[in-house]
Amino acid sequence: MAETLAWRKPRQRMAPPAPRQASREMIGSSISMRSVVKTYGAFCAADRISLDVEPGEFITLLGPSGSGKTTLLNLLAGFQTIDGGEILIDGRSIAHVPTHRRGFGMVFQSYALFPNMTVSQNVAFPLRMAGVDRATSDRRVAETLEMMRLSDHARKTPFEMSGGQQQRVAIARAIVMRPKVVLMDEPLSALDRRLRESIQIEIRALHQTIGSTILFVTHDQSEALTMSDRIAVMDKGHIIQVGRPVDIYRQPQSRFVASFVGESNLIEAEILENRGGTMRLRSRSGLVFDAQSRDASASGTATVLVRPERIALRETATADSVAATVTSALFMGETLRIEAEMAGGETLLIRCQDTAARSLPQIGSRIHVSWGAQDCWVLA
Amino acid sequence: MTDMPLSDAAISRRRPLLRNPALLLLPATLFLGVIYVLPLIDLARVSLSGEPWWVHFDRVFSVPLYWDSLVRTMQIALTVACLCALFGYPTALLIQRSRGTLQVLIATAVILPYFIAILIRTYAWMVLLGRNGPINKFAIWLGLYDQPLALLFNRGTVLLGMTAVLMPLMVLSIYSSLSRLDPGLTRAALASGAGPLAVFWRVLLPLTLPGIGAGFLLVFVSALGFFITPTLLGGPADQMFAMHITQQADSITGEGFLQALAVVLLLITLVVVGIAGRLMGFEFIWGGGKLSEPAEAAVKGHSGSARPRRRSPATVIADMIGWPLLRIMGRMPASAGTWTVRALGFLIICTLILPILVVIIISFSEASYLTFPPPGWSLKWYEKFFSDSNWMSAFWNSLGIAALSAVIAVTLGASAAMGIVRSEIRYKSALMLLLVSPMIVPPVVLGLSLYSLFLQLGLVGTYFGLAAAHAIGGIPIVVVIVAASLQAVDRKLEQSAAVHGASPLTVFRTVTLPAIAPGLAAAVFFAFLHSFDELVLSLFLSSPRMKTLPLMLWADINYQLNPVLAVVSTLEVLLVVGGIILARPVLSRSGGGH
């Protein structure tokens, strides 16, 4: 925290131009997209997208490739021109501000470190471009490298470093100006899993420290869940749902979100009774169960989401349990992954903790599963 | 696994010396050794045969005629290289930044002239700048002046012609270096607050310096040995060094002095290439990537040209002068830079394409002298070409020699490329250097050195002699193209074929050959074209009874400028366009080399 405080002291008054001035209370900018449109010929990469991002928020654009998330990032960075709508930063349109005057920081998937410069020259690049004097620049670079634990590598060239180190250099370059907005374009996709997790935590902590608004693009749902304040799930040029990770995961509003984020069992069921907030439903296998719902007026049939880890596995039948036949059982370390077929022909995916008391069920054996009303969510 | 011992035995029996891919290098090396290296050594021996040994060299350096010409040659070559770099960079940028059809068009406009004979492109400039040429006509029409001016035969036209002829070399070299950059770098610089000028100065320029350097040297070295363009476009005051050698060869000079002239030219070229090679690696000659040396590869890794250095004096000066200048320019509207690039690029493309278009139009002229626009249209010059037995026999001679030369060059060059890429021998770089070095040896020097060998062997004025001589220059082309295609072949494919039971020969036939087939086809075409266009060696090695098409052209250009030349040029353009259309997929991969 001492490091943080040191950063927030106003260290120089003359150097960077006004919009980039590191103020005492460093808070990011608000970003506001108003029905943004971007088309490539007949293909609509961004179709009237509107999104409001709070100052200092960590927001993730999550979607499969071709969903328009990178397009949105490129529009924000100014690499592409917008075809309709507008983007406001702190209430001001950036339509006529060229990329290099937007004052953002950006981390690229390929890192895009300048191969003709050392690590410290790379990190110093934005400072040089802003015309910061050498002494200040040197100090700031040293501090940022310290922060990213790169001080020992200052004189190396990007090629001499590992992927994780290169990524940290790229992040250092993006934050060295204390930008109000940092854009991150799938920055972790080239790293192996273990490294990715540690850098995820690092970026998260960094966000707390510098307070910039971070717009993070990824196709990895677990990354999005781990890091974000809010997630915007995108598909085919639209934002499907925006919300806190926990809401996106527990209360998805569509089949797409439910199946793209996390593993899911989607059960078709007939609505027997809608009590507003909860529903009573009957599945094709005849199981009658309660589920939570947002839609108080729905009737007819509905799709119910049950997360695999919410399904309880029982040795014996109980009043609320239903029988199923195991079709596949895998030991995966911390969890067991079991697929079972219910009487109505529906397949259930079940994940349960690996405990000493539980053994892997035999394929073909009968099991009893159950879930409570809290574990089911009716998709709108 | 009962047959394990058996296959073990098979391996040990089947791995004698004869299976070593390095052996594939032997034919080309022998061929070049006998017909290329030995004559050059002999040339040096003769040049030193005076009494005392330095007497001929003393004359080269003490007679003002030669010394002045040497200085002039260096000046011209340097100016041409600078002009090419200055105008080539925007053109390369333009190619890189444009998209789709436009990009293809611009790239073709640059590449197409590259494969058309220098003789023909120079001839096109003579037409363009002639008394009744389009430029004079246009200027008079505009009212700039009343009487046609003598635009030809001065230093300006030499520089213009040579720059235009060598420009594609520079553009391709810079473009290949630009296109290898991660596009993210530009974006990263922009996102870091760098304006377009700063992106150019801090990122693009430093990272493409190797490409500029390579292009600069190729242009400089080619310009040093230039002979055709300055002879045709220059006046008496623009004599370049290579021209003295041909003139001396025509007159009867004492044995030795002529060779000394050639050796001086060769030495200057080699010294320049040697220094450049030390600084940036000899790869610049063939414009390709590094060859993997068994031992070197691991050590070198990514080091090399792009390695950042501490602030060297050069960067300090660049920062103190260049950068403030750019910042002043940065006050101009942002679009100014884009428009500068477009305007310069467009100018260059016009310079490259216009002469060729004018020649094609002239070939359909009705007039019996060169005038533009033609007073009327006719095909009579085509008729004349196809009915003139001299032209036709020259045409068939050229065709035959080019075909034979292509066969020699492709057979030797392709197997050598195989050996270079696939063998594990040491001194691979040195061998590659030998194989591609004919690209940089001034053709005049080569022609002179071959002349005495061919006299002894009775090869002067023979089909085979000319084809073999042309193959010296054809082999590097083939080696570069085929090696590039071979390196692009995924070794995993070959390994998987082998694992699944294919013998080495089957692997080659079913996996390797199909993969390099386009490259091989391109190599055949360019080796053929190289011979078909070759003039300088033919000047030395042909006899009056056996003329090739370029020789006929050369004689006619010096004697009378008539539209038959335009006909020949048009046919050649057709040949090249056809070839490029066939070879385009390969070109896009191996651009940058010769």
PDB file of C-alpha atoms in Angstrom, chain B residues 138-381:
ATOM      1  CA  PHE B 138       3.081  17.292 -73.680  1.00  0.00           C
ATOM      2  CA  ALA B 139       5.247  20.179 -72.475  1.00  0.00           C
ATOM      3  CA  ILE B 140       4.793  21.995 -75.791  1.00  0.00           C
ATOM      4  CA  TRP B 141       1.076  21.379 -75.659  1.00  0.00           C
ATOM      5  CA  LEU B 142       1.050  22.869 -72.175  1.00  0.00           C
ATOM      6  CA  GLY B 143       2.956  25.836 -73.552  1.00  0.00           C
ATOM      7  CA  LEU B 144       6.013  25.355 -71.339  1.00  0.00           C
ATOM      8  CA  TYR B 145       8.294  25.831 -74.341  1.00  0.00           C
ATOM      9  CA  ASP B 146       7.979  26.052 -78.140  1.00  0.00           C
ATOM     10  CA  GLN B 147      10.672  23.790 -79.525  1.00  0.00           C
ATOM     11  CA  PRO B 148      11.284  20.221 -78.387  1.00  0.00           C
ATOM     12  CA  LEU B 149      14.203  20.086 -75.979  1.00  0.00           C
ATOM     13  CA  ALA B 150      17.056  17.609 -76.000  1.00  0.00           C
ATOM     14  CA  LEU B 151      16.118  15.774 -72.829  1.00  0.00           C
ATOM     15  CA  LEU B 152      18.328  12.774 -73.461  1.00  0.00           C
ATOM     16  CA  PHE B 153      22.021  12.144 -73.077  1.00  0.00           C
ATOM     17  CA  ASN B 154      22.853  13.997 -69.896  1.00  0.00           C
ATOM     18  CA  ARG B 155      23.517  13.173 -66.261  1.00  0.00           C
ATOM     19  CA  GLY B 156      19.916  13.799 -65.329  1.00  0.00           C
ATOM     20  CA  THR B 157      18.576  11.180 -67.699  1.00  0.00           C
ATOM     21  CA  VAL B 158      21.190   8.675 -66.547  1.00  0.00           C
ATOM     22  CA  LEU B 159      20.109   9.175 -62.946  1.00  0.00           C
ATOM     23  CA  LEU B 160      16.442   9.083 -63.855  1.00  0.00           C
ATOM     24  CA  GLY B 161      16.798   5.968 -65.984  1.00  0.00           C
ATOM     25  CA  MET B 162      18.931   4.083 -63.488  1.00  0.00           C
ATOM     26  CA  THR B 163      16.683   5.040 -60.579  1.00  0.00           C
ATOM     27  CA  ALA B 164      13.620   3.895 -62.487  1.00  0.00           C
ATOM     28  CA  VAL B 165      15.319   0.654 -63.519  1.00  0.00           C
ATOM     29  CA  LEU B 166      16.541  -0.185 -60.012  1.00  0.00           C
ATOM     30  CA  MET B 167      13.563   1.149 -58.054  1.00  0.00           C
ATOM     31  CA  PRO B 168      11.653  -2.156 -57.871  1.00  0.00           C
ATOM     32  CA  LEU B 169      14.630  -3.755 -56.125  1.00  0.00           C
ATOM     33  CA  MET B 170      14.440  -1.141 -53.391  1.00  0.00           C
ATOM     34  CA  VAL B 171      10.657  -1.214 -53.068  1.00  0.00           C
ATOM     35  CA  LEU B 172      10.579  -5.010 -52.791  1.00  0.00           C
ATOM     36  CA  SER B 173      13.338  -4.993 -50.218  1.00  0.00           C
ATOM     37  CA  ILE B 174      11.643  -2.372 -48.038  1.00  0.00           C
ATOM     38  CA  TYR B 175       8.235  -3.921 -48.527  1.00  0.00           C
ATOM     39  CA  SER B 176       9.360  -7.359 -47.420  1.00  0.00           C
ATOM     40  CA  SER B 177      10.814  -5.784 -44.311  1.00  0.00           C
ATOM     41  CA  LEU B 178       7.628  -3.782 -43.670  1.00  0.00           C
ATOM     42  CA  SER B 179       5.347  -6.731 -44.180  1.00  0.00           C
ATOM     43  CA  ARG B 180       7.252  -8.790 -41.639  1.00  0.00           C
ATOM     44  CA  LEU B 181       6.441  -6.279 -38.884  1.00  0.00           C
ATOM     45  CA  ASP B 182       3.726  -7.129 -36.408  1.00  0.00           C
ATOM     46  CA  PRO B 183       0.880  -4.747 -37.312  1.00  0.00           C
ATOM     47  CA  GLY B 184       0.237  -4.521 -33.592  1.00  0.00           C
ATOM     48  CA  LEU B 185       3.427  -2.492 -33.217  1.00  0.00           C
ATOM     49  CA  THR B 186       1.976   0.469 -35.081  1.00  0.00           C
ATOM     50  CA  ARG B 187      -1.177   0.235 -33.020  1.00  0.00           C
ATOM     51  CA  ALA B 188       0.776  -0.081 -29.812  1.00  0.00           C
ATOM     52  CA  ALA B 189       2.728   3.045 -30.679  1.00  0.00           C
ATOM     53  CA  LEU B 190      -0.453   4.923 -31.567  1.00  0.00           C
ATOM     54  CA  ALA B 191      -2.125   3.797 -28.368  1.00  0.00           C
ATOM     55  CA  SER B 192       0.943   4.957 -26.441  1.00  0.00           C
ATOM     56  CA  GLY B 193       0.376   8.459 -27.710  1.00  0.00           C
ATOM     57  CA  ALA B 194       2.698   8.484 -30.700  1.00  0.00           C
ATOM     58  CA  GLY B 195       1.439  10.510 -33.651  1.00  0.00           C
ATOM     59  CA  PRO B 196       1.781   9.138 -37.183  1.00  0.00           C
ATOM     60  CA  LEU B 197       5.169  10.836 -37.591  1.00  0.00           C
ATOM     61  CA  ALA B 198       6.427   9.501 -34.300  1.00  0.00           C
ATOM     62  CA  VAL B 199       5.249   6.030 -35.278  1.00  0.00           C
ATOM     63  CA  PHE B 200       7.292   6.332 -38.444  1.00  0.00           C
ATOM     64  CA  TRP B 201      10.368   7.745 -36.768  1.00  0.00           C
ATOM     65  CA  ARG B 202      10.477   5.652 -33.608  1.00  0.00           C
ATOM     66  CA  VAL B 203       9.029   2.366 -34.777  1.00  0.00           C
ATOM     67  CA  LEU B 204       8.738   1.842 -38.544  1.00  0.00           C
ATOM     68  CA  LEU B 205      12.012   3.411 -39.578  1.00  0.00           C
ATOM     69  CA  PRO B 206      14.257   1.731 -37.000  1.00  0.00           C
ATOM     70  CA  LEU B 207      12.640  -1.641 -37.612  1.00  0.00           C
ATOM     71  CA  THR B 208      12.839  -1.427 -41.391  1.00  0.00           C
ATOM     72  CA  LEU B 209      16.389  -0.069 -41.454  1.00  0.00           C
ATOM     73  CA  PRO B 210      17.703  -3.542 -42.365  1.00  0.00           C
ATOM     74  CA  GLY B 211      15.361  -3.593 -45.337  1.00  0.00           C
ATOM     75  CA  ILE B 212      16.385  -0.117 -46.407  1.00  0.00           C
ATOM     76  CA  GLY B 213      20.018  -1.062 -45.944  1.00  0.00           C
ATOM     77  CA  ALA B 214      19.640  -4.212 -48.000  1.00  0.00           C
ATOM     78  CA  GLY B 215      17.814  -2.362 -50.766  1.00  0.00           C
ATOM     79  CA  PHE B 216      20.338   0.451 -50.702  1.00  0.00           C
ATOM     80  CA  LEU B 217      23.257  -1.937 -51.081  1.00  0.00           C
ATOM     81  CA  LEU B 218      21.652  -4.016 -53.796  1.00  0.00           C
ATOM     82  CA  VAL B 219      20.895  -0.876 -55.752  1.00  0.00           C
ATOM     83  CA  PHE B 220      24.324   0.587 -55.117  1.00  0.00           C
ATOM     84  CA  VAL B 221      26.164  -2.573 -56.116  1.00  0.00           C
ATOM     85  CA  SER B 222      24.027  -3.076 -59.223  1.00  0.00           C
ATOM     86  CA  ALA B 223      24.493   0.555 -60.187  1.00  0.00           C
ATOM     87  CA  LEU B 224      28.283   0.255 -59.836  1.00  0.00           C
ATOM     88  CA  GLY B 225      28.416  -2.277 -62.638  1.00  0.00           C
ATOM     89  CA  PHE B 226      25.732  -0.662 -64.763  1.00  0.00           C
ATOM     90  CA  PHE B 227      26.440  -0.518 -68.393  1.00  0.00           C
ATOM     91  CA  ILE B 228      23.337  -0.579 -70.564  1.00  0.00           C
ATOM     92  CA  THR B 229      21.437   2.380 -69.143  1.00  0.00           C
ATOM     93  CA  PRO B 230      24.302   4.880 -68.927  1.00  0.00           C
ATOM     94  CA  THR B 231      25.470   3.924 -72.414  1.00  0.00           C
ATOM     95  CA  LEU B 232      22.071   4.567 -73.923  1.00  0.00           C
ATOM     96  CA  LEU B 233      20.904   7.516 -71.835  1.00  0.00           C
ATOM     97  CA  GLY B 234      24.149   9.253 -70.991  1.00  0.00           C
ATOM     98  CA  GLY B 235      26.271  11.766 -72.804  1.00  0.00           C
ATOM     99  CA  PRO B 236      30.047  11.735 -73.218  1.00  0.00           C
ATOM    100  CA  ALA B 237      30.460  13.246 -69.773  1.00  0.00           C
ATOM    101  CA  ASP B 238      28.595  10.399 -68.084  1.00  0.00           C
ATOM    102  CA  GLN B 239      30.957   7.527 -68.854  1.00  0.00           C
ATOM    103  CA  MET B 240      30.689   4.923 -66.163  1.00  0.00           C
ATOM    104  CA  PHE B 241      33.438   2.530 -65.273  1.00  0.00           C
ATOM    105  CA  ALA B 242      31.857  -0.557 -66.776  1.00  0.00           C
ATOM    106  CA  MET B 243      31.578   1.219 -70.118  1.00  0.00           C
ATOM    107  CA  HIS B 244      35.364   1.584 -70.297  1.00  0.00           C
ATOM    108  CA  ILE B 245      35.729  -2.141 -70.025  1.00  0.00           C
ATOM    109  CA  THR B 246      33.522  -2.840 -73.023  1.00  0.00           C
ATOM    110  CA  GLN B 247      35.106  -0.066 -75.027  1.00  0.00           C
ATOM    111  CA  GLN B 248      38.584  -1.317 -74.229  1.00  0.00           C
ATOM    112  CA  ALA B 249      37.474  -4.802 -75.136  1.00  0.00           C
ATOM    113  CA  ASP B 250      36.491  -3.580 -78.585  1.00  0.00           C
ATOM    114  CA  SER B 251      39.730  -1.785 -79.226  1.00  0.00           C
ATOM    115  CA  ILE B 252      42.959  -3.712 -79.070  1.00  0.00           C
ATOM    116  CA  THR B 253      44.587  -3.003 -75.774  1.00  0.00           C
ATOM    117  CA  GLY B 254      47.531  -4.624 -74.193  1.00  0.00           C
ATOM    118  CA  GLU B 255      46.686  -7.806 -72.388  1.00  0.00           C
ATOM    119  CA  GLY B 256      46.363  -7.110 -68.691  1.00  0.00           C
ATOM    120  CA  PHE B 257      45.128  -3.534 -68.547  1.00  0.00           C
ATOM    121  CA  LEU B 258      41.623  -4.524 -69.530  1.00  0.00           C
ATOM    122  CA  GLN B 259      41.640  -7.206 -66.867  1.00  0.00           C
ATOM    123  CA  ALA B 260      42.940  -4.709 -64.324  1.00  0.00           C
ATOM    124  CA  LEU B 261      39.969  -2.455 -65.026  1.00  0.00           C
ATOM    125  CA  ALA B 262      37.624  -5.369 -64.450  1.00  0.00           C
ATOM    126  CA  VAL B 263      39.418  -6.441 -61.297  1.00  0.00           C
ATOM    127  CA  VAL B 264      39.144  -2.936 -59.868  1.00  0.00           C
ATOM    128  CA  LEU B 265      35.405  -2.901 -60.487  1.00  0.00           C
ATOM    129  CA  LEU B 266      35.042  -6.381 -59.031  1.00  0.00           C
ATOM    130  CA  LEU B 267      37.108  -5.526 -55.963  1.00  0.00           C
ATOM    131  CA  ILE B 268      35.108  -2.394 -55.218  1.00  0.00           C
ATOM    132  CA  THR B 269      31.901  -4.391 -55.487  1.00  0.00           C
ATOM    133  CA  LEU B 270      33.212  -7.169 -53.268  1.00  0.00           C
ATOM    134  CA  VAL B 271      34.526  -4.752 -50.659  1.00  0.00           C
ATOM    135  CA  VAL B 272      31.182  -2.966 -50.478  1.00  0.00           C
ATOM    136  CA  VAL B 273      29.310  -6.254 -50.230  1.00  0.00           C
ATOM    137  CA  GLY B 274      31.827  -7.589 -47.725  1.00  0.00           C
ATOM    138  CA  ILE B 275      31.490  -4.615 -45.389  1.00  0.00           C
ATOM    139  CA  ALA B 276      27.717  -4.684 -45.711  1.00  0.00           C
ATOM    140  CA  GLY B 277      27.679  -8.412 -45.082  1.00  0.00           C
ATOM    141  CA  ARG B 278      29.722  -8.010 -41.907  1.00  0.00           C
ATOM    142  CA  LEU B 279      27.341  -5.331 -40.675  1.00  0.00           C
ATOM    143  CA  MET B 280      23.998  -6.861 -41.470  1.00  0.00           C
ATOM    144  CA  GLY B 281      24.569 -10.410 -42.586  1.00  0.00           C
ATOM    145  CA  PHE B 282      24.998 -11.599 -46.135  1.00  0.00           C
ATOM    146  CA  GLU B 283      21.353 -12.565 -46.289  1.00  0.00           C
ATOM    147  CA  PHE B 284      20.623  -9.170 -47.798  1.00  0.00           C
ATOM    148  CA  ILE B 285      21.897 -10.427 -51.157  1.00  0.00           C
ATOM    149  CA  TRP B 286      19.124 -12.934 -51.530  1.00  0.00           C
ATOM    150  CA  GLY B 287      16.691 -10.926 -49.454  1.00  0.00           C
ATOM    151  CA  GLY B 288      15.671 -13.954 -47.500  1.00  0.00           C
ATOM    152  CA  GLY B 289      15.656 -15.232 -44.007  1.00  0.00           C
ATOM    153  CA  LYS B 290      18.582 -16.842 -42.331  1.00  0.00           C
ATOM    154  CA  LEU B 291      19.488 -20.380 -43.203  1.00  0.00           C
ATOM    155  CA  SER B 292      19.562 -22.583 -40.199  1.00  0.00           C
ATOM    156  CA  GLU B 293      23.146 -23.489 -39.524  1.00  0.00           C
ATOM    157  CA  PRO B 294      23.264 -26.536 -37.294  1.00  0.00           C
ATOM    158  CA  ALA B 295      25.390 -24.894 -34.621  1.00  0.00           C
ATOM    159  CA  GLU B 296      24.648 -21.269 -35.173  1.00  0.00           C
ATOM    160  CA  ALA B 297      20.868 -21.374 -35.092  1.00  0.00           C
ATOM    161  CA  ALA B 298      20.509 -21.955 -31.386  1.00  0.00           C
ATOM    162  CA  VAL B 299      22.962 -19.245 -30.432  1.00  0.00           C
ATOM    163  CA  LYS B 300      21.815 -16.537 -32.766  1.00  0.00           C
ATOM    164  CA  GLY B 301      18.119 -16.881 -32.115  1.00  0.00           C
ATOM    165  CA  HIS B 302      16.538 -13.517 -32.448  1.00  0.00           C
ATOM    166  CA  SER B 303      19.631 -11.398 -32.228  1.00  0.00           C
ATOM    167  CA  GLY B 304      20.839  -9.564 -35.248  1.00  0.00           C
ATOM    168  CA  SER B 305      19.753  -6.399 -36.877  1.00  0.00           C
ATOM    169  CA  ALA B 306      16.864  -5.386 -34.660  1.00  0.00           C
ATOM    170  CA  ARG B 307      18.842  -5.568 -31.464  1.00  0.00           C
ATOM    171  CA  PRO B 308      18.644  -2.319 -29.566  1.00  0.00           C
ATOM    172  CA  ARG B 309      21.933  -0.664 -28.767  1.00  0.00           C
ATOM    173  CA  ARG B 310      22.852   1.918 -26.220  1.00  0.00           C
ATOM    174  CA  ARG B 311      22.409   5.368 -27.604  1.00  0.00           C
ATOM    175  CA  SER B 312      24.966   5.455 -30.366  1.00  0.00           C
ATOM    176  CA  PRO B 313      26.192   8.777 -31.786  1.00  0.00           C
ATOM    177  CA  ALA B 314      23.989   8.204 -34.797  1.00  0.00           C
ATOM    178  CA  THR B 315      20.844   7.948 -32.706  1.00  0.00           C
ATOM    179  CA  VAL B 316      21.833  10.987 -30.662  1.00  0.00           C
ATOM    180  CA  ILE B 317      22.254  13.015 -33.852  1.00  0.00           C
ATOM    181  CA  ALA B 318      19.034  11.607 -35.251  1.00  0.00           C
ATOM    182  CA  ASP B 319      17.249  12.558 -32.053  1.00  0.00           C
ATOM    183  CA  MET B 320      18.703  16.053 -31.989  1.00  0.00           C
ATOM    184  CA  ILE B 321      18.101  16.949 -35.615  1.00  0.00           C
ATOM    185  CA  GLY B 322      15.676  14.536 -37.191  1.00  0.00           C
ATOM    186  CA  TRP B 323      13.146  14.426 -34.418  1.00  0.00           C
ATOM    187  CA  PRO B 324      12.701  18.207 -33.899  1.00  0.00           C
ATOM    188  CA  LEU B 325      12.353  18.535 -37.669  1.00  0.00           C
ATOM    189  CA  LEU B 326       9.634  15.940 -37.662  1.00  0.00           C
ATOM    190  CA  ARG B 327       7.894  17.672 -34.786  1.00  0.00           C
ATOM    191  CA  ILE B 328       7.763  20.845 -36.818  1.00  0.00           C
ATOM    192  CA  MET B 329       6.321  18.882 -39.687  1.00  0.00           C
ATOM    193  CA  GLY B 330       3.902  17.400 -37.187  1.00  0.00           C
ATOM    194  CA  ARG B 331       2.163  20.763 -37.011  1.00  0.00           C
ATOM    195  CA  MET B 332       0.835  20.151 -40.473  1.00  0.00           C
ATOM    196  CA  PRO B 333      -2.599  18.560 -40.623  1.00  0.00           C
ATOM    197  CA  ALA B 334      -2.511  14.839 -39.987  1.00  0.00           C
ATOM    198  CA  SER B 335      -3.677  14.053 -43.498  1.00  0.00           C
ATOM    199  CA  ALA B 336      -0.607  15.744 -45.016  1.00  0.00           C
ATOM    200  CA  GLY B 337       1.539  12.715 -44.270  1.00  0.00           C
ATOM    201  CA  THR B 338      -0.900  10.325 -45.859  1.00  0.00           C
ATOM    202  CA  TRP B 339      -1.136  12.514 -48.914  1.00  0.00           C
ATOM    203  CA  THR B 340       2.627  12.830 -49.195  1.00  0.00           C
ATOM    204  CA  VAL B 341       2.927   9.058 -49.182  1.00  0.00           C
ATOM    205  CA  ARG B 342       0.167   8.738 -51.757  1.00  0.00           C
ATOM    206  CA  ALA B 343       1.555  11.433 -54.028  1.00  0.00           C
ATOM    207  CA  LEU B 344       5.106  10.091 -53.946  1.00  0.00           C
ATOM    208  CA  GLY B 345       3.946   6.525 -54.386  1.00  0.00           C
ATOM    209  CA  PHE B 346       1.741   7.481 -57.291  1.00  0.00           C
ATOM    210  CA  LEU B 347       4.591   9.381 -58.921  1.00  0.00           C
ATOM    211  CA  ILE B 348       6.859   6.362 -58.664  1.00  0.00           C
ATOM    212  CA  ILE B 349       4.271   4.007 -60.044  1.00  0.00           C
ATOM    213  CA  CYS B 350       3.743   6.327 -62.997  1.00  0.00           C
ATOM    214  CA  THR B 351       7.485   6.438 -63.555  1.00  0.00           C
ATOM    215  CA  LEU B 352       7.612   2.686 -63.584  1.00  0.00           C
ATOM    216  CA  ILE B 353       4.581   1.972 -65.724  1.00  0.00           C
ATOM    217  CA  LEU B 354       4.265   4.928 -68.103  1.00  0.00           C
ATOM    218  CA  PRO B 355       7.352   4.187 -70.213  1.00  0.00           C
ATOM    219  CA  ILE B 356       6.165   0.647 -70.779  1.00  0.00           C
ATOM    220  CA  LEU B 357       2.696   1.794 -71.758  1.00  0.00           C
ATOM    221  CA  VAL B 358       4.132   4.333 -74.194  1.00  0.00           C
ATOM    222  CA  VAL B 359       6.271   1.659 -75.830  1.00  0.00           C
ATOM    223  CA  ILE B 360       3.290  -0.636 -76.223  1.00  0.00           C
ATOM    224  CA  ILE B 361       1.301   2.162 -77.850  1.00  0.00           C
ATOM    225  CA  ILE B 362       4.188   3.066 -80.153  1.00  0.00           C
ATOM    226  CA  SER B 363       4.452  -0.515 -81.374  1.00  0.00           C
ATOM    227  CA  PHE B 364       1.095  -0.047 -83.095  1.00  0.00           C
ATOM    228  CA  SER B 365       2.228   3.174 -84.756  1.00  0.00           C
ATOM    229  CA  GLU B 366       1.985   3.802 -88.450  1.00  0.00           C
ATOM    230  CA  ALA B 367       4.947   6.177 -88.569  1.00  0.00           C
ATOM    231  CA  SER B 368       8.373   4.867 -89.485  1.00  0.00           C
ATOM    232  CA  TYR B 369      10.061   6.992 -86.859  1.00  0.00           C
ATOM    233  CA  LEU B 370       9.370   7.436 -83.165  1.00  0.00           C
ATOM    234  CA  THR B 371       6.687   9.979 -82.494  1.00  0.00           C
ATOM    235  CA  PHE B 372       3.968  10.236 -79.919  1.00  0.00           C
ATOM    236  CA  PRO B 373       1.051  10.110 -80.154  1.00  0.00           C
ATOM    237  CA  PRO B 374       1.262   7.937 -83.249  1.00  0.00           C
ATOM    238  CA  PRO B 375      -0.157   9.645 -86.357  1.00  0.00           C
ATOM    239  CA  GLY B 376      -2.057   6.481 -87.235  1.00  0.00           C
ATOM    240  CA  TRP B 377      -2.415   2.849 -86.264  1.00  0.00           C
ATOM    241  CA  SER B 378      -1.133  -0.241 -88.009  1.00  0.00           C
ATOM    242  CA  LEU B 379       0.309  -3.658 -87.401  1.00  0.00           C
ATOM    243  CA  LYS B 380       2.994  -3.226 -90.003  1.00  0.00           C
ATOM    244  CA  TRP B 381       5.831  -3.310 -87.488  1.00  0.00           C
TER     245      TRP B 381
END
